[in-house]
Coordinates of C-alpha atoms in Angstrom, one line a residue:
Chain A
M1 CA -67.4 -39.4 -26.1
T2 CA -71.0 -39.3 -25.4
Q3 CA -70.7 -35.9 -23.9
T4 CA -69.5 -34.4 -27.2
M5 CA -72.7 -35.7 -28.9
T6 CA -75.0 -33.6 -26.8
P7 CA -73.2 -30.8 -25.0
P8 CA -75.6 -29.3 -22.6
L9 CA -74.3 -25.8 -22.6
T10 CA -75.5 -24.9 -19.2
R11 CA -74.0 -22.1 -17.2
A12 CA -72.5 -24.5 -14.7
N13 CA -70.1 -26.4 -16.9
V14 CA -68.9 -23.8 -19.4
P15 CA -66.4 -21.3 -18.1
A16 CA -67.2 -17.8 -19.2
V17 CA -63.6 -17.0 -19.9
E18 CA -60.5 -19.1 -20.5
V19 CA -57.2 -17.4 -21.0
L20 CA -54.7 -19.9 -22.3
S21 CA -51.1 -18.7 -22.2
A22 CA -52.1 -15.5 -23.8
E23 CA -49.4 -12.9 -24.0
K24 CA -48.9 -9.5 -25.7
V25 CA -45.6 -8.4 -27.2
Y26 CA -45.6 -5.1 -29.1
P27 CA -43.9 -4.9 -32.5
N28 CA -41.1 -2.9 -30.9
G29 CA -40.3 -5.8 -28.6
T30 CA -41.9 -4.4 -25.4
Q31 CA -43.5 -7.2 -23.4
A32 CA -46.8 -5.7 -22.3
L33 CA -48.0 -9.0 -20.8
R34 CA -46.2 -12.2 -20.1
P35 CA -48.2 -15.4 -20.8
V36 CA -51.3 -15.5 -18.6
D37 CA -53.5 -18.5 -17.6
L38 CA -56.8 -17.6 -16.1
T39 CA -60.2 -19.2 -15.9
I40 CA -63.4 -17.4 -15.0
Q41 CA -66.5 -19.4 -14.3
Q42 CA -69.9 -18.1 -15.0
G43 CA -71.0 -16.0 -12.0
D44 CA -67.5 -15.2 -10.8
F45 CA -66.4 -11.7 -9.7
V46 CA -62.8 -11.4 -10.5
S47 CA -60.6 -8.2 -10.1
L48 CA -57.4 -7.5 -12.0
L49 CA -55.3 -5.4 -9.6
G50 CA -52.0 -3.8 -10.4
P51 CA -50.1 -0.6 -11.0
S52 CA -50.3 1.2 -14.4
G53 CA -48.3 -0.6 -17.1
C54 CA -49.0 -4.1 -15.6
G55 CA -51.1 -5.1 -18.6
K56 CA -54.4 -5.4 -16.7
S57 CA -56.2 -3.3 -19.3
T58 CA -54.5 -5.2 -22.1
L59 CA -55.7 -8.5 -20.6
L60 CA -59.3 -7.1 -20.3
K61 CA -59.2 -5.8 -23.9
M62 CA -58.0 -9.3 -25.1
I63 CA -60.9 -10.9 -23.3
A64 CA -63.2 -8.4 -25.0
G65 CA -61.6 -9.1 -28.3
L66 CA -60.5 -5.5 -28.8
T67 CA -56.9 -6.5 -28.8
A68 CA -55.5 -9.7 -30.2
P69 CA -52.9 -11.7 -28.2
S70 CA -49.5 -12.0 -29.9
D71 CA -49.4 -15.6 -28.7
G72 CA -51.7 -18.0 -26.9
K73 CA -55.5 -18.3 -27.0
L74 CA -58.6 -16.9 -25.4
L75 CA -61.9 -18.6 -25.2
R76 CA -65.3 -17.2 -24.2
W77 CA -67.8 -20.0 -23.4
R78 CA -65.4 -22.4 -25.1
Q79 CA -65.5 -20.4 -28.3
P80 CA -62.5 -18.5 -29.8
I81 CA -63.0 -14.8 -29.3
A82 CA -63.4 -14.1 -33.0
R83 CA -66.5 -16.3 -33.3
A84 CA -67.8 -15.8 -29.8
H85 CA -70.1 -12.9 -30.7
K86 CA -72.2 -15.2 -32.7
S87 CA -72.9 -17.3 -29.6
L88 CA -76.0 -16.7 -27.5
H89 CA -73.9 -15.4 -24.6
K90 CA -73.7 -11.7 -24.4
L91 CA -70.8 -9.5 -23.3
A92 CA -70.8 -5.9 -22.2
F93 CA -67.8 -3.6 -21.7
V94 CA -67.8 -0.5 -19.5
F95 CA -64.9 1.9 -20.2
Q96 CA -63.0 4.1 -17.8
E97 CA -64.9 7.1 -19.1
A98 CA -68.6 7.0 -19.7
T99 CA -68.1 7.2 -23.5
L100 CA -71.6 8.4 -24.1
M101 CA -72.8 10.1 -27.3
P102 CA -73.2 13.8 -26.2
W103 CA -75.8 14.5 -28.9
H104 CA -78.2 11.9 -27.6
S105 CA -80.4 11.7 -24.5
V106 CA -79.8 9.1 -21.8
R107 CA -82.5 7.0 -23.3
R108 CA -81.0 7.0 -26.8
N109 CA -77.5 6.3 -25.3
V110 CA -78.7 3.3 -23.4
R111 CA -80.8 2.1 -26.3
L112 CA -77.9 2.2 -28.7
P113 CA -76.8 -1.5 -28.5
L114 CA -80.4 -2.6 -29.0
E115 CA -80.8 -0.4 -32.0
L116 CA -77.6 -1.7 -33.5
E117 CA -79.0 -5.2 -33.0
G118 CA -82.2 -4.2 -34.7
I119 CA -84.6 -4.7 -31.8
S120 CA -87.9 -2.9 -32.2
T121 CA -88.2 0.5 -30.5
T122 CA -91.1 -0.5 -28.3
E123 CA -89.3 -3.6 -26.9
A124 CA -86.1 -1.6 -26.6
N125 CA -87.7 1.2 -24.7
K126 CA -89.2 -1.3 -22.2
R127 CA -85.8 -2.7 -21.5
V128 CA -84.2 0.7 -21.3
D129 CA -86.8 1.7 -18.6
E130 CA -86.0 -1.4 -16.7
V131 CA -82.2 -0.9 -16.6
L132 CA -82.5 2.8 -15.8
E133 CA -84.6 1.9 -12.8
L134 CA -82.0 -0.7 -11.9
V135 CA -79.2 1.8 -11.9
G136 CA -81.3 4.4 -10.2
L137 CA -81.7 6.8 -13.1
E138 CA -85.5 6.6 -13.7
G139 CA -86.6 10.2 -14.4
F140 CA -83.4 11.1 -16.2
A141 CA -84.2 9.3 -19.5
N142 CA -84.5 12.5 -21.4
A143 CA -81.5 14.3 -19.9
L144 CA -78.4 14.9 -22.0
P145 CA -75.1 13.4 -20.7
R146 CA -73.7 16.9 -20.1
E147 CA -76.5 17.7 -17.7
L148 CA -75.4 14.8 -15.5
S149 CA -72.7 14.4 -12.9
G150 CA -69.7 12.1 -13.5
G151 CA -71.2 9.4 -11.3
M152 CA -74.5 9.6 -13.0
Q153 CA -72.8 9.4 -16.4
M154 CA -71.1 6.2 -15.3
R155 CA -74.4 4.8 -14.2
V156 CA -75.7 5.5 -17.8
S157 CA -72.7 3.7 -19.1
I158 CA -73.4 0.7 -16.9
A159 CA -77.1 0.8 -17.9
R160 CA -76.0 0.6 -21.5
G161 CA -73.9 -2.4 -20.6
L162 CA -76.7 -4.1 -18.7
V163 CA -79.4 -3.5 -21.3
V164 CA -78.1 -6.2 -23.6
Q165 CA -78.6 -8.6 -20.7
P166 CA -75.0 -9.7 -20.6
D167 CA -73.6 -12.9 -19.1
L168 CA -70.2 -11.3 -18.8
L169 CA -69.5 -7.8 -17.8
L170 CA -66.0 -6.4 -18.4
M171 CA -65.1 -3.2 -16.6
D172 CA -62.0 -1.1 -17.1
E173 CA -61.4 1.0 -14.1
P174 CA -65.0 2.2 -14.4
F175 CA -65.0 4.3 -11.2
G176 CA -61.4 5.5 -11.4
A177 CA -62.3 9.1 -12.2
L178 CA -64.9 9.4 -9.4
D179 CA -64.6 10.6 -5.9
E180 CA -64.3 8.0 -3.2
I181 CA -67.8 8.4 -1.7
T182 CA -69.4 8.1 -5.1
R183 CA -67.2 5.2 -5.9
N184 CA -68.1 3.3 -2.8
R185 CA -71.8 3.7 -3.5
L186 CA -71.4 2.5 -7.1
D187 CA -69.4 -0.4 -5.9
S188 CA -72.2 -1.5 -3.6
D189 CA -74.7 -1.0 -6.4
L190 CA -72.5 -3.1 -8.7
L191 CA -72.5 -6.0 -6.2
R192 CA -76.2 -5.9 -6.0
L193 CA -76.6 -6.0 -9.8
W194 CA -74.1 -8.8 -10.1
K195 CA -76.0 -11.0 -7.6
E196 CA -79.4 -10.1 -9.1
R197 CA -78.3 -10.8 -12.7
G198 CA -76.0 -13.8 -12.2
L199 CA -73.3 -12.0 -14.1
S200 CA -69.7 -12.8 -14.4
V201 CA -67.6 -9.7 -13.8
V202 CA -64.0 -9.0 -14.7
F203 CA -63.1 -5.7 -13.0
V204 CA -59.9 -3.8 -13.6
T205 CA -58.8 -1.5 -10.8
H206 CA -55.7 0.0 -9.2
S207 CA -57.5 0.4 -5.9
I208 CA -56.7 -2.3 -3.3
A209 CA -59.7 -1.4 -1.2
E210 CA -62.1 -1.6 -4.2
S211 CA -60.7 -5.0 -5.2
V212 CA -61.1 -6.4 -1.7
F213 CA -64.6 -5.1 -1.3
L214 CA -65.9 -6.4 -4.6
S215 CA -64.2 -9.6 -5.6
E216 CA -64.3 -13.2 -4.9
R217 CA -60.9 -13.5 -6.5
V218 CA -58.2 -10.8 -7.0
V219 CA -55.6 -11.4 -9.7
V220 CA -52.5 -9.4 -8.6
M221 CA -50.4 -8.1 -11.4
A222 CA -47.1 -6.3 -11.7
A223 CA -45.4 -4.1 -14.2
R224 CA -42.1 -4.3 -16.2
P225 CA -42.8 -6.8 -17.6
G226 CA -46.6 -7.0 -17.2
R227 CA -47.4 -10.2 -15.5
V228 CA -49.7 -12.1 -13.1
V229 CA -48.1 -12.4 -9.7
E230 CA -50.7 -14.4 -7.8
E231 CA -54.4 -14.9 -7.2
V232 CA -55.9 -14.1 -3.8
C233 CA -59.3 -15.3 -2.8
I234 CA -61.5 -13.0 -0.7
E235 CA -63.5 -15.4 1.4
E236 CA -66.0 -13.0 2.7
P237 CA -69.7 -13.9 2.2
Y238 CA -72.0 -11.6 0.3
P239 CA -73.9 -9.3 0.6
R240 CA -70.9 -7.2 1.7
T241 CA -71.8 -4.0 3.5
D242 CA -70.0 -1.0 4.6
E243 CA -69.2 -2.8 7.9
F244 CA -66.9 -5.1 5.9
R245 CA -64.9 -2.1 4.9
L246 CA -64.2 -1.3 8.6
S247 CA -63.5 -4.9 9.7
S248 CA -60.1 -6.3 10.6
R249 CA -60.7 -9.0 7.9
F250 CA -60.8 -6.2 5.3
A251 CA -57.6 -4.7 6.6
E252 CA -55.9 -8.1 6.6
Y253 CA -56.8 -8.7 2.9
S254 CA -55.7 -5.2 2.0
M255 CA -52.4 -5.8 3.7
K256 CA -51.9 -9.1 2.0
L257 CA -52.5 -7.6 -1.4
Q258 CA -50.3 -4.6 -0.5
Q259 CA -47.5 -6.9 0.4
S260 CA -47.9 -8.9 -2.8
L261 CA -47.8 -5.8 -4.9
L262 CA -44.8 -4.5 -3.0
S263 CA -42.7 -7.6 -3.3
A264 CA -43.6 -7.9 -7.0
S265 CA -42.5 -4.4 -7.7
Q266 CA -39.2 -5.0 -5.8
D267 CA -38.7 -8.0 -8.1
S268 CA -39.1 -5.8 -11.1
E269 CA -36.5 -3.4 -9.7
V270 CA -34.0 -6.2 -9.1
R271 CA -34.5 -7.4 -12.6
A272 CA -34.1 -3.9 -14.0
Chain B
M1 CA -84.8 37.5 -25.3
N2 CA -82.7 37.7 -22.2
R3 CA -80.4 40.5 -21.1
R4 CA -77.3 38.9 -22.4
T5 CA -78.5 38.4 -25.9
L6 CA -79.7 42.0 -25.9
V7 CA -76.2 43.2 -24.9
H8 CA -74.8 41.0 -27.6
M9 CA -76.9 42.7 -30.2
L10 CA -76.9 46.2 -28.7
F11 CA -73.1 46.6 -28.6
P12 CA -72.2 46.0 -32.3
V13 CA -75.3 48.0 -33.4
T14 CA -74.4 51.0 -31.2
I15 CA -70.8 51.0 -32.5
G16 CA -72.2 50.8 -36.1
V17 CA -74.5 53.7 -35.5
V18 CA -71.7 55.8 -34.0
L19 CA -69.3 55.1 -36.8
V20 CA -71.9 56.0 -39.5
A21 CA -72.7 59.2 -37.6
I22 CA -69.0 60.2 -37.5
W23 CA -68.6 59.4 -41.2
Q24 CA -71.7 61.5 -42.0
Y25 CA -70.3 64.4 -39.8
L26 CA -66.8 64.3 -41.4
V27 CA -68.1 64.3 -45.0
V28 CA -70.4 67.2 -44.3
A29 CA -68.0 69.2 -42.1
F30 CA -65.1 69.0 -44.5
K31 CA -67.2 69.2 -47.6
V32 CA -65.7 66.0 -49.1
P33 CA -67.0 65.7 -52.7
A34 CA -69.3 62.7 -53.3
Y35 CA -67.0 61.4 -56.1
I36 CA -64.3 60.8 -53.4
V37 CA -66.3 59.7 -50.4
P38 CA -70.1 59.9 -50.4
S39 CA -71.9 60.4 -47.2
P40 CA -74.0 57.6 -45.7
W41 CA -77.1 59.6 -46.4
A42 CA -76.1 60.0 -50.1
T43 CA -75.3 56.3 -50.4
L44 CA -78.7 55.5 -49.0
K45 CA -80.4 57.9 -51.4
T46 CA -78.6 56.3 -54.3
L47 CA -79.5 52.9 -53.1
V48 CA -83.2 53.7 -53.0
S49 CA -83.2 55.6 -56.3
N50 CA -81.3 52.8 -58.2
W51 CA -83.2 50.0 -56.5
S52 CA -84.6 48.6 -59.7
V53 CA -81.1 47.9 -61.0
L54 CA -79.5 47.2 -57.7
G55 CA -82.3 44.9 -56.4
H56 CA -82.0 42.8 -59.6
A57 CA -78.2 42.7 -59.2
T58 CA -78.5 41.7 -55.5
L59 CA -80.8 38.8 -56.4
F60 CA -78.4 37.6 -59.1
T61 CA -75.3 37.7 -56.8
L62 CA -77.4 36.0 -54.1
E63 CA -78.4 33.3 -56.5
I64 CA -74.8 32.6 -57.6
T65 CA -73.7 32.6 -53.9
L66 CA -76.4 30.2 -52.7
L67 CA -76.1 27.9 -55.7
S68 CA -72.3 27.6 -55.2
L69 CA -72.7 27.2 -51.5
L70 CA -75.2 24.3 -52.1
V71 CA -73.0 22.6 -54.7
A72 CA -69.8 23.1 -52.6
T73 CA -71.6 21.6 -49.5
V74 CA -73.0 18.6 -51.3
L75 CA -69.9 17.8 -53.2
G76 CA -67.6 18.6 -50.3
V77 CA -69.4 16.3 -48.0
I78 CA -69.5 13.5 -50.5
I79 CA -65.8 13.8 -51.1
A80 CA -65.1 13.8 -47.4
F81 CA -67.2 10.6 -47.0
I82 CA -65.1 9.0 -49.7
F83 CA -61.9 10.2 -48.0
V84 CA -62.7 8.7 -44.6
Q85 CA -63.6 5.3 -46.0
N86 CA -60.0 4.7 -47.1
R87 CA -56.8 6.4 -46.2
M88 CA -55.3 5.5 -49.5
I89 CA -57.9 7.4 -51.4
E90 CA -57.3 10.5 -49.2
T91 CA -53.5 10.2 -49.6
A92 CA -53.9 9.9 -53.3
F93 CA -56.3 12.8 -53.9
F94 CA -55.8 15.3 -51.1
P95 CA -52.8 17.0 -52.8
Y96 CA -55.2 17.8 -55.7
V97 CA -57.7 19.3 -53.3
V98 CA -54.9 21.5 -52.0
L99 CA -54.0 22.4 -55.6
L100 CA -57.6 23.5 -56.1
Q101 CA -57.3 25.7 -53.0
V102 CA -54.0 27.4 -53.7
T103 CA -54.8 28.2 -57.4
P104 CA -56.2 31.7 -57.4
I105 CA -59.7 31.7 -58.8
V106 CA -58.9 34.9 -60.7
A107 CA -56.4 33.0 -62.7
I108 CA -58.6 30.1 -63.8
A109 CA -61.9 32.0 -64.1
P110 CA -61.3 33.3 -67.6
L111 CA -60.7 29.7 -68.8
I112 CA -63.9 28.5 -67.2
I113 CA -65.9 31.4 -68.7
I114 CA -64.5 30.5 -72.1
W115 CA -65.3 26.9 -71.8
I116 CA -68.8 27.3 -70.5
N117 CA -71.4 29.4 -72.3
N118 CA -74.0 29.7 -69.6
T119 CA -73.1 32.6 -67.4
V120 CA -74.9 31.3 -64.3
V121 CA -73.2 27.9 -64.6
A122 CA -69.8 29.3 -65.2
L123 CA -70.0 31.7 -62.3
T124 CA -71.3 29.0 -60.0
I125 CA -68.4 26.7 -60.9
C126 CA -65.9 29.4 -60.2
S127 CA -67.5 30.3 -56.9
T128 CA -67.8 26.6 -55.9
L129 CA -64.1 26.1 -56.5
V130 CA -63.4 28.8 -53.9
A131 CA -66.0 27.5 -51.3
I132 CA -65.4 23.8 -51.5
F133 CA -62.0 23.5 -49.7
P134 CA -63.1 24.3 -46.2
I135 CA -66.0 21.9 -46.5
I136 CA -63.8 19.0 -47.6
S137 CA -61.0 19.6 -45.1
N138 CA -63.2 20.3 -42.1
M139 CA -65.7 17.5 -42.9
T140 CA -62.9 15.0 -43.3
L141 CA -61.4 16.1 -40.0
G142 CA -64.8 15.9 -38.3
L143 CA -65.6 12.5 -39.6
R144 CA -62.2 11.3 -38.3
S145 CA -62.3 13.0 -34.9
V146 CA -64.5 10.3 -33.3
S147 CA -64.0 9.6 -29.6
P148 CA -61.7 6.5 -29.5
G149 CA -63.8 5.1 -26.6
L150 CA -67.0 5.3 -28.6
S151 CA -65.5 3.8 -31.7
A152 CA -64.1 0.9 -29.6
Y153 CA -67.7 0.5 -28.2
F154 CA -69.2 0.4 -31.7
K155 CA -66.5 -2.2 -32.6
L156 CA -67.5 -4.3 -29.6
Q157 CA -71.1 -4.2 -30.6
N158 CA -70.1 -5.4 -34.1
A159 CA -71.6 -2.4 -35.7
S160 CA -71.5 -2.3 -39.5
R161 CA -69.6 0.3 -41.4
L162 CA -72.8 2.1 -42.3
Q163 CA -74.0 2.1 -38.7
L164 CA -70.6 3.5 -37.7
L165 CA -70.8 6.2 -40.3
L166 CA -74.4 7.3 -39.7
R167 CA -74.6 6.9 -35.9
L168 CA -71.1 8.0 -34.9
R169 CA -69.1 9.7 -37.6
V170 CA -71.8 12.0 -38.9
P171 CA -73.0 13.3 -35.6
S172 CA -69.4 13.7 -34.4
A173 CA -68.6 15.7 -37.5
L174 CA -71.5 18.1 -37.1
P175 CA -69.6 20.8 -35.2
N176 CA -66.9 20.8 -37.8
F177 CA -69.5 20.8 -40.5
F178 CA -71.2 24.0 -39.3
A179 CA -67.9 25.7 -38.8
A180 CA -67.1 24.8 -42.4
L181 CA -70.5 26.1 -43.5
R182 CA -69.8 29.5 -41.9
I183 CA -66.5 29.8 -43.7
A184 CA -67.8 28.5 -47.0
S185 CA -70.8 30.9 -46.9
G186 CA -68.4 33.9 -46.9
L187 CA -66.1 32.3 -49.5
S188 CA -68.9 31.5 -51.9
L189 CA -69.9 35.2 -51.8
I190 CA -66.3 36.2 -52.5
G191 CA -66.1 33.6 -55.3
A192 CA -69.3 34.9 -56.8
V193 CA -68.1 38.5 -56.8
V194 CA -64.6 37.8 -58.0
A195 CA -65.9 35.5 -60.8
E196 CA -68.3 38.2 -62.0
F197 CA -65.5 40.8 -62.0
V198 CA -63.6 38.5 -64.3
A199 CA -66.6 37.6 -66.5
G200 CA -67.7 41.2 -66.7
T201 CA -70.8 40.1 -68.6
G202 CA -73.5 42.6 -69.5
G203 CA -77.2 42.1 -70.4
S204 CA -79.8 40.9 -68.0
N205 CA -77.5 38.5 -66.1
T206 CA -75.6 41.0 -64.0
G207 CA -74.8 41.0 -60.3
L208 CA -73.4 43.5 -57.8
A209 CA -69.9 43.1 -59.0
Y210 CA -70.9 44.3 -62.5
Q211 CA -72.6 47.3 -60.9
I212 CA -69.4 48.2 -59.1
L213 CA -67.4 47.9 -62.3
Q214 CA -69.9 50.1 -64.2
A215 CA -70.1 52.7 -61.4
G216 CA -66.2 52.8 -61.4
Y217 CA -66.2 53.6 -65.1
Q218 CA -68.7 56.4 -64.6
L219 CA -67.1 57.6 -61.4
N220 CA -70.5 57.1 -59.8
I221 CA -69.0 56.6 -56.3
P222 CA -72.3 56.7 -54.4
L223 CA -73.6 53.8 -56.6
M224 CA -70.4 51.9 -55.9
F225 CA -70.9 52.4 -52.2
A226 CA -74.5 51.3 -52.4
A227 CA -73.5 48.1 -54.2
L228 CA -70.8 47.5 -51.6
V229 CA -73.3 47.9 -48.8
L230 CA -75.5 45.3 -50.4
I231 CA -72.6 42.8 -50.8
S232 CA -71.8 43.2 -47.1
A233 CA -75.5 42.8 -46.3
I234 CA -75.6 39.5 -48.1
G235 CA -72.4 38.3 -46.4
I236 CA -73.6 39.2 -42.9
G237 CA -77.0 37.7 -43.6
L238 CA -75.5 34.4 -44.7
F239 CA -73.2 34.3 -41.7
A240 CA -76.0 35.0 -39.3
L241 CA -78.1 32.3 -41.0
M242 CA -75.4 29.7 -40.7
T243 CA -74.8 30.6 -37.0
L244 CA -78.5 30.3 -36.3
L245 CA -78.7 26.9 -38.1
S246 CA -75.7 25.7 -36.1
K247 CA -77.4 26.8 -32.8
L248 CA -80.6 25.0 -33.8
V249 CA -79.0 21.7 -34.7
I250 CA -76.1 21.3 -32.3
G251 CA -76.7 24.0 -29.7
R252 CA -78.3 21.7 -27.2
W253 CA -75.3 19.4 -26.8
H254 CA -72.1 21.0 -28.2
E255 CA -69.9 22.8 -25.7
T256 CA -68.9 25.8 -27.9
E257 CA -72.6 26.7 -28.4
Q258 CA -73.1 26.8 -24.7
E259 CA -70.9 29.8 -23.8
H260 CA -73.5 32.4 -24.5
R261 CA -76.1 30.6 -22.4
Q262 CA -74.2 30.4 -19.1

């Protein structure tokens, strides 16, 4: 009882995300996602891995509050999603595409969330410069999105996410459209930012290798109907380097996830 | 000016000069009387000698055209803003916008001219009715064609309706807006000329259409041609102005404006 009187909302004791039997059924009866239970502590790096149609993006959008669950509940920092944006905790979402405004420079694009919040231009510019340096785009502040490569546009999108100083970063296949070399580099950069900033990251991907390299925990999902199959912990210490990609441990984890995905998809076929 | 722009200007100009030269040659060679087809040279001479009348008429037509383009743009944009705020409003009113578009202006112009005494106002209304449709429909489309990703992003940031409109919808609609402006500039000129034909007013308030009517009655074909040339000049000038405006405002970022630069 005493604890409810003075709840010390420190990062340690409040999970960033709690998914409580949340499910998604479309009005036409299609079950996009069977009830899911998932807890993500502050500072966790969790990947949602699965084939297309497994509901991983739906789950992420429910966590973001972009889609409402048809049943069940989602909490962010112990607050229902609808009210969570009033809390002091910040959330950032990085889409599959860079989704930048083509008419604005990199600086104006990154500054957008701060402008929407009404933060003064001087203060906002300072923070924009900081994050641009963080993602390695100093010197491109005045470029237009169309003048940048796909990888650089993604960096701008990540910078726009980081500039609000989020506690929780939700990423929906952010590097899916990029070539593997660029993707690997951005993955390493993401891990560095995650550690530096003490973020919680929920990362949607359909790449086994990417999920093994990045995550502490991989949530394996399957399609028809969309569901969570199992959670696999990747017990490899950080910082993870390119050597990890070449190690036998990496191969073992990959194989384990591959098997899990395979048996789940066979299950789906039997059911169908 | 780089070589490409030069080519872009040189080609049409060369073709124009060649066509005019052929026209001049044919008229002279076959001794075509001026009351059937005047030569370009005769047209030019008439244009210069009648400049006091024609210049005045040009200014009048230009005034009606610009006034109606302005009114059509402002009204059209406001109507489009209202339409995108609520689907119900659009569903309820859009059929009437279409009605406005499909009713021939020639058919309702006499009514408007009877109702409204002031010639300038009456002509401007007629011409606005012609020019407003592309503004409304293109602008509505433009305000709606926002990238779904960006609009999801704005929603995530809890952006207000006004922020969404000003920061996302309006810039997204600019390419459509300028396309509409180019169409509307031509239509407002057509509207001005057609309305004046119907009004047929004399006195000091007369434009190029009235000059064409008068020249027709008098079989003064060179004068008719001179007036026609001036109408075309206004049309081309307006179109060029709108294209330039579009380049200046959205040329830096919009793809369709990039083609000529590659």
